[in-house]
Amino acid sequence: MDDATLQPWHLKVSFQLFDAKGKPTEQGTLEEWWAGQDKDKRIFTSPSYTATEIQTKDGLYRSTGVGAVPERLDIVRQQVVHPMPSKEDEAGAKPVLRRWNFGKVQLDCIMLSLPIEDGTPAPLGLFPTYCLGHDKDTLRASFNFGSLVIMRNSLGVFQSRTVATDITAMMNNVTVLSSHVEKLEGMALPDADFLPGTGLKKYQISFMLVPKRREGPYGD
């Protein structure tokens, strides 16, 4: 959905969060207006996190005093806008094809595998994994580092792109997130809509050096 060939669009997604036991905790919304890589406005609204972000050619602006988007809310957006792997995920990885049966549905899963020191084959989902419909190119599920499974339950088409309209995310077989696309529409968006106003501050990206680890993926 963030492909430069697409026309400007407006998106609204509702989401439900759950606790570690699968009990509902809070609801919220994500609303986004997109007209290009450097013209992107997002508003997250929930009891625990509310923020506006605007991506411009000068950088990312965010509501003053608000931290980065929490992981689960980022998943809500990524599963609609950019569900496929990033360049960082692909770097140094070796694609490995596995077959996975989800109920009566067989999926072709591609895991971006990294070397394990003892040479043991990595179990499915240990590294970022993307599962497509058997002999199809439609993304139906993904795994993130073993414990997080994201199911794309319902799909739609917008500007010739397949879009997940309903997703469920599970951590250790417990539902932690569900979301639904309430609205996705083409829309003329003037440049003025992407000007950072008062209450927004440019986000400074900081880097932290992490010592090289000798252990396996889980520190074993």
mmCIF file of C-alpha atoms in Angstrom:
data_model
loop_
_atom_site.group_PDB
_atom_site.id
_atom_site.type_symbol
_atom_site.label_atom_id
_atom_site.label_comp_id
_atom_site.label_asym_id
_atom_site.label_seq_id
_atom_site.Cartn_x
_atom_site.Cartn_y
_atom_site.Cartn_z
ATOM 1 C CA MET A 1 0.000 0.000 0.000
ATOM 2 C CA ASP A 2 2.995 2.332 0.337
ATOM 3 C CA ASP A 3 4.040 1.687 -3.266
ATOM 4 C CA ALA A 4 4.934 4.856 -5.176
ATOM 5 C CA THR A 5 2.699 3.750 -8.075
ATOM 6 C CA LEU A 6 -0.489 3.983 -5.982
ATOM 7 C CA GLN A 7 -2.813 6.964 -5.907
ATOM 8 C CA PRO A 8 -3.324 8.808 -2.571
ATOM 9 C CA TRP A 9 -5.533 6.997 -0.076
ATOM 10 C CA HIS A 10 -7.202 7.229 3.316
ATOM 11 C CA LEU A 11 -7.345 4.290 5.744
ATOM 12 C CA LYS A 12 -9.174 3.696 9.015
ATOM 13 C CA VAL A 13 -8.625 0.537 11.078
ATOM 14 C CA SER A 14 -10.223 -0.440 14.386
ATOM 15 C CA PHE A 15 -8.390 -2.792 16.739
ATOM 16 C CA GLN A 16 -8.903 -4.780 19.930
ATOM 17 C CA LEU A 17 -6.051 -5.626 22.300
ATOM 18 C CA PHE A 18 -6.002 -8.575 24.709
ATOM 19 C CA ASP A 19 -3.964 -9.435 27.798
ATOM 20 C CA ALA A 20 -1.659 -12.433 28.250
ATOM 21 C CA LYS A 21 -4.657 -14.632 29.097
ATOM 22 C CA GLY A 22 -6.617 -13.600 26.006
ATOM 23 C CA LYS A 23 -9.022 -11.261 27.814
ATOM 24 C CA PRO A 24 -9.989 -7.989 26.035
ATOM 25 C CA THR A 25 -8.232 -4.933 27.471
ATOM 26 C CA GLU A 26 -8.740 -1.933 25.200
ATOM 27 C CA GLN A 27 -9.952 -0.807 21.799
ATOM 28 C CA GLY A 28 -8.621 1.858 19.488
ATOM 29 C CA THR A 29 -8.224 3.117 15.944
ATOM 30 C CA LEU A 30 -5.528 3.884 13.421
ATOM 31 C CA GLU A 31 -6.228 6.459 10.742
ATOM 32 C CA GLU A 32 -3.779 7.173 7.934
ATOM 33 C CA TRP A 33 -3.563 9.524 4.962
ATOM 34 C CA TRP A 34 -0.931 8.626 2.358
ATOM 35 C CA ALA A 35 0.217 10.441 -0.789
ATOM 36 C CA GLY A 36 3.778 9.143 -1.077
ATOM 37 C CA GLN A 37 6.785 8.068 0.978
ATOM 38 C CA ASP A 38 7.307 11.637 2.196
ATOM 39 C CA LYS A 39 3.628 12.515 2.549
ATOM 40 C CA ASP A 40 2.237 10.190 5.176
ATOM 41 C CA LYS A 41 0.136 11.111 8.211
ATOM 42 C CA ARG A 42 -0.936 8.607 10.881
ATOM 43 C CA ILE A 43 -3.082 9.027 13.988
ATOM 44 C CA PHE A 44 -3.170 6.303 16.646
ATOM 45 C CA THR A 45 -5.934 6.601 19.238
ATOM 46 C CA SER A 46 -6.333 4.281 22.228
ATOM 47 C CA PRO A 47 -6.536 4.512 26.046
ATOM 48 C CA SER A 48 -2.850 3.629 26.472
ATOM 49 C CA TYR A 49 -1.340 5.349 23.420
ATOM 50 C CA THR A 50 -2.433 8.348 21.374
ATOM 51 C CA ALA A 51 -0.155 10.058 18.882
ATOM 52 C CA THR A 52 0.050 11.762 15.515
ATOM 53 C CA GLU A 53 2.941 11.000 13.163
ATOM 54 C CA ILE A 54 3.784 12.781 9.912
ATOM 55 C CA GLN A 55 6.492 11.526 7.570
ATOM 56 C CA THR A 56 7.953 14.305 5.402
ATOM 57 C CA LYS A 57 11.045 14.654 3.235
ATOM 58 C CA ASP A 58 12.705 16.262 6.274
ATOM 59 C CA GLY A 59 12.041 13.299 8.555
ATOM 60 C CA LEU A 60 9.463 11.865 10.926
ATOM 61 C CA TYR A 61 7.460 14.152 13.214
ATOM 62 C CA ARG A 62 5.522 12.850 16.230
ATOM 63 C CA SER A 63 3.359 14.285 18.981
ATOM 64 C CA THR A 64 5.623 16.013 21.505
ATOM 65 C CA GLY A 65 6.477 13.909 24.538
ATOM 66 C CA VAL A 66 5.102 10.673 23.084
ATOM 67 C CA GLY A 67 7.265 7.593 22.570
ATOM 68 C CA ALA A 68 7.476 5.258 19.605
ATOM 69 C CA VAL A 69 4.411 3.347 18.440
ATOM 70 C CA PRO A 70 3.955 0.168 20.545
ATOM 71 C CA GLU A 71 4.693 -3.088 18.748
ATOM 72 C CA ARG A 72 1.110 -4.340 18.563
ATOM 73 C CA LEU A 73 -0.168 -1.050 17.143
ATOM 74 C CA ASP A 74 2.644 -1.103 14.613
ATOM 75 C CA ILE A 75 1.487 -4.591 13.595
ATOM 76 C CA VAL A 76 -2.018 -3.201 12.969
ATOM 77 C CA ARG A 77 -0.587 -0.784 10.422
ATOM 78 C CA GLN A 78 2.039 -3.031 8.882
ATOM 79 C CA GLN A 79 -0.425 -5.825 8.125
ATOM 80 C CA VAL A 80 -2.433 -3.467 5.920
ATOM 81 C CA VAL A 81 0.178 -1.098 4.543
ATOM 82 C CA HIS A 82 3.405 -3.121 4.265
ATOM 83 C CA PRO A 83 3.064 -6.760 5.377
ATOM 84 C CA MET A 84 6.026 -8.126 3.430
ATOM 85 C CA PRO A 85 9.626 -8.273 4.733
ATOM 86 C CA SER A 86 11.805 -5.212 5.086
ATOM 87 C CA LYS A 87 15.289 -4.911 3.602
ATOM 88 C CA GLU A 88 16.656 -5.433 7.120
ATOM 89 C CA ASP A 89 14.837 -8.784 7.381
ATOM 90 C CA GLU A 90 16.170 -9.889 4.001
ATOM 91 C CA ALA A 91 19.790 -8.877 4.637
ATOM 92 C CA GLY A 92 21.961 -11.982 4.939
ATOM 93 C CA ALA A 93 18.944 -14.300 5.088
ATOM 94 C CA LYS A 94 18.449 -17.482 3.075
ATOM 95 C CA PRO A 95 14.850 -18.135 1.927
ATOM 96 C CA VAL A 96 13.710 -21.619 2.957
ATOM 97 C CA LEU A 97 10.432 -23.110 1.680
ATOM 98 C CA ARG A 98 8.308 -25.142 4.109
ATOM 99 C CA ARG A 99 4.747 -26.468 3.888
ATOM 100 C CA TRP A 100 2.365 -25.738 6.773
ATOM 101 C CA ASN A 101 -1.148 -27.077 7.306
ATOM 102 C CA PHE A 102 -3.485 -24.588 8.966
ATOM 103 C CA GLY A 103 -6.590 -26.620 9.604
ATOM 104 C CA LYS A 104 -7.590 -27.959 6.198
ATOM 105 C CA VAL A 105 -5.641 -25.275 4.345
ATOM 106 C CA GLN A 106 -2.121 -25.956 3.103
ATOM 107 C CA LEU A 107 0.190 -22.949 2.949
ATOM 108 C CA ASP A 108 3.589 -22.463 1.322
ATOM 109 C CA CYS A 109 5.782 -20.750 3.921
ATOM 110 C CA ILE A 110 9.021 -18.922 3.138
ATOM 111 C CA MET A 111 11.295 -18.439 6.152
ATOM 112 C CA LEU A 112 14.123 -15.894 5.974
ATOM 113 C CA SER A 113 16.545 -18.205 7.731
ATOM 114 C CA LEU A 114 19.840 -17.190 9.309
ATOM 115 C CA PRO A 115 22.685 -19.588 10.141
ATOM 116 C CA ILE A 116 22.606 -21.401 13.489
ATOM 117 C CA GLU A 117 26.085 -22.150 14.820
ATOM 118 C CA ASP A 118 25.554 -25.862 15.449
ATOM 119 C CA GLY A 119 23.966 -26.322 12.015
ATOM 120 C CA THR A 120 20.597 -27.440 13.410
ATOM 121 C CA PRO A 121 17.724 -26.737 10.967
ATOM 122 C CA ALA A 122 15.611 -23.866 12.284
ATOM 123 C CA PRO A 123 12.004 -24.749 13.186
ATOM 124 C CA LEU A 124 9.300 -23.032 11.156
ATOM 125 C CA GLY A 125 8.743 -19.488 12.368
ATOM 126 C CA LEU A 126 11.973 -19.109 14.330
ATOM 127 C CA PHE A 127 12.956 -16.396 11.849
ATOM 128 C CA PRO A 128 10.540 -14.061 9.981
ATOM 129 C CA THR A 129 8.252 -16.338 7.961
ATOM 130 C CA TYR A 130 5.653 -15.498 5.308
ATOM 131 C CA CYS A 131 2.993 -18.040 4.331
ATOM 132 C CA LEU A 132 1.190 -17.883 0.988
ATOM 133 C CA GLY A 133 -1.820 -19.755 -0.283
ATOM 134 C CA HIS A 134 -0.655 -23.050 -1.846
ATOM 135 C CA ASP A 135 0.562 -22.321 -5.398
ATOM 136 C CA LYS A 136 -0.671 -18.730 -5.017
ATOM 137 C CA ASP A 137 1.002 -15.400 -4.312
ATOM 138 C CA THR A 138 -1.444 -14.172 -1.650
ATOM 139 C CA LEU A 139 -0.033 -13.669 1.861
ATOM 140 C CA ARG A 140 -2.240 -15.469 4.407
ATOM 141 C CA ALA A 141 -0.106 -15.678 7.555
ATOM 142 C CA SER A 142 3.237 -14.684 9.014
ATOM 143 C CA PHE A 143 5.440 -15.661 11.954
ATOM 144 C CA ASN A 144 7.808 -13.446 13.898
ATOM 145 C CA PHE A 145 10.604 -15.129 15.855
ATOM 146 C CA GLY A 146 8.743 -18.204 16.957
ATOM 147 C CA SER A 147 6.006 -17.026 19.272
ATOM 148 C CA LEU A 148 3.987 -14.437 17.303
ATOM 149 C CA VAL A 149 1.621 -15.722 14.599
ATOM 150 C CA ILE A 150 -0.442 -13.333 12.476
ATOM 151 C CA MET A 151 -3.417 -14.700 10.542
ATOM 152 C CA ARG A 152 -4.855 -12.653 7.674
ATOM 153 C CA ASN A 153 -8.440 -13.895 7.968
ATOM 154 C CA SER A 154 -10.163 -11.775 5.306
ATOM 155 C CA LEU A 155 -8.742 -10.167 2.186
ATOM 156 C CA GLY A 156 -9.902 -7.454 -0.174
ATOM 157 C CA VAL A 157 -8.538 -5.645 -3.228
ATOM 158 C CA PHE A 158 -7.697 -1.937 -3.441
ATOM 159 C CA GLN A 159 -5.970 -0.331 -6.435
ATOM 160 C CA SER A 160 -5.059 -3.846 -7.669
ATOM 161 C CA ARG A 161 -3.375 -4.680 -4.345
ATOM 162 C CA THR A 162 -4.523 -7.467 -2.022
ATOM 163 C CA VAL A 163 -5.238 -6.016 1.423
ATOM 164 C CA ALA A 164 -5.892 -7.799 4.729
ATOM 165 C CA THR A 165 -9.206 -6.492 6.052
ATOM 166 C CA ASP A 166 -9.296 -8.671 9.187
ATOM 167 C CA ILE A 167 -6.320 -9.998 11.111
ATOM 168 C CA THR A 168 -5.732 -11.926 14.319
ATOM 169 C CA ALA A 169 -2.374 -12.045 16.103
ATOM 170 C CA MET A 170 -1.515 -14.770 18.605
ATOM 171 C CA MET A 171 1.368 -15.026 21.040
ATOM 172 C CA ASN A 172 2.065 -18.530 22.353
ATOM 173 C CA ASN A 173 -1.381 -19.618 21.073
ATOM 174 C CA VAL A 174 -3.169 -16.789 22.936
ATOM 175 C CA THR A 175 -4.923 -14.028 20.963
ATOM 176 C CA VAL A 176 -3.262 -10.668 21.686
ATOM 177 C CA LEU A 177 -4.677 -8.540 18.865
ATOM 178 C CA SER A 178 -7.455 -8.368 16.298
ATOM 179 C CA SER A 179 -8.148 -5.629 13.768
ATOM 180 C CA HIS A 180 -10.645 -4.705 11.060
ATOM 181 C CA VAL A 181 -10.402 -2.254 8.162
ATOM 182 C CA GLU A 182 -13.327 0.134 8.571
ATOM 183 C CA LYS A 183 -12.525 2.283 5.553
ATOM 184 C CA LEU A 184 -10.044 2.316 2.675
ATOM 185 C CA GLU A 185 -10.635 4.847 -0.068
ATOM 186 C CA GLY A 186 -8.872 6.926 -2.674
ATOM 187 C CA MET A 187 -8.744 10.587 -1.751
ATOM 188 C CA ALA A 188 -7.211 13.803 -3.081
ATOM 189 C CA LEU A 189 -4.781 14.983 -0.405
ATOM 190 C CA PRO A 190 -3.298 18.509 -0.597
ATOM 191 C CA ASP A 191 0.296 19.096 0.498
ATOM 192 C CA ALA A 192 -0.940 21.244 3.382
ATOM 193 C CA ASP A 193 -2.314 18.106 5.069
ATOM 194 C CA PHE A 194 1.247 16.907 5.659
ATOM 195 C CA LEU A 195 2.734 20.039 7.232
ATOM 196 C CA PRO A 196 3.788 19.381 10.853
ATOM 197 C CA GLY A 197 1.865 21.764 13.086
ATOM 198 C CA THR A 198 2.249 22.799 16.686
ATOM 199 C CA GLY A 199 2.428 19.912 19.103
ATOM 200 C CA LEU A 200 4.635 17.822 16.802
ATOM 201 C CA LYS A 201 8.378 17.363 17.210
ATOM 202 C CA LYS A 202 10.922 15.928 14.805
ATOM 203 C CA TYR A 203 11.852 12.412 15.870
ATOM 204 C CA GLN A 204 15.573 11.834 16.240
ATOM 205 C CA ILE A 205 16.682 8.285 15.472
ATOM 206 C CA SER A 206 19.368 7.078 17.866
ATOM 207 C CA PHE A 207 21.576 4.042 17.436
ATOM 208 C CA MET A 208 22.908 1.681 20.102
ATOM 209 C CA LEU A 209 25.856 -0.614 19.532
ATOM 210 C CA VAL A 210 25.085 -4.183 20.569
ATOM 211 C CA PRO A 211 28.011 -6.555 21.267
ATOM 212 C CA LYS A 212 28.183 -9.556 18.958
ATOM 213 C CA ARG A 213 26.632 -12.604 20.594
ATOM 214 C CA ARG A 214 28.087 -16.090 20.417
ATOM 215 C CA GLU A 215 24.984 -17.925 21.588
ATOM 216 C CA GLY A 216 22.106 -19.309 19.535
ATOM 217 C CA PRO A 217 18.939 -17.328 18.737
ATOM 218 C CA TYR A 218 17.563 -17.713 22.273
ATOM 219 C CA GLY A 219 20.876 -17.328 24.055
ATOM 220 C CA ASP A 220 21.235 -21.077 24.641
#
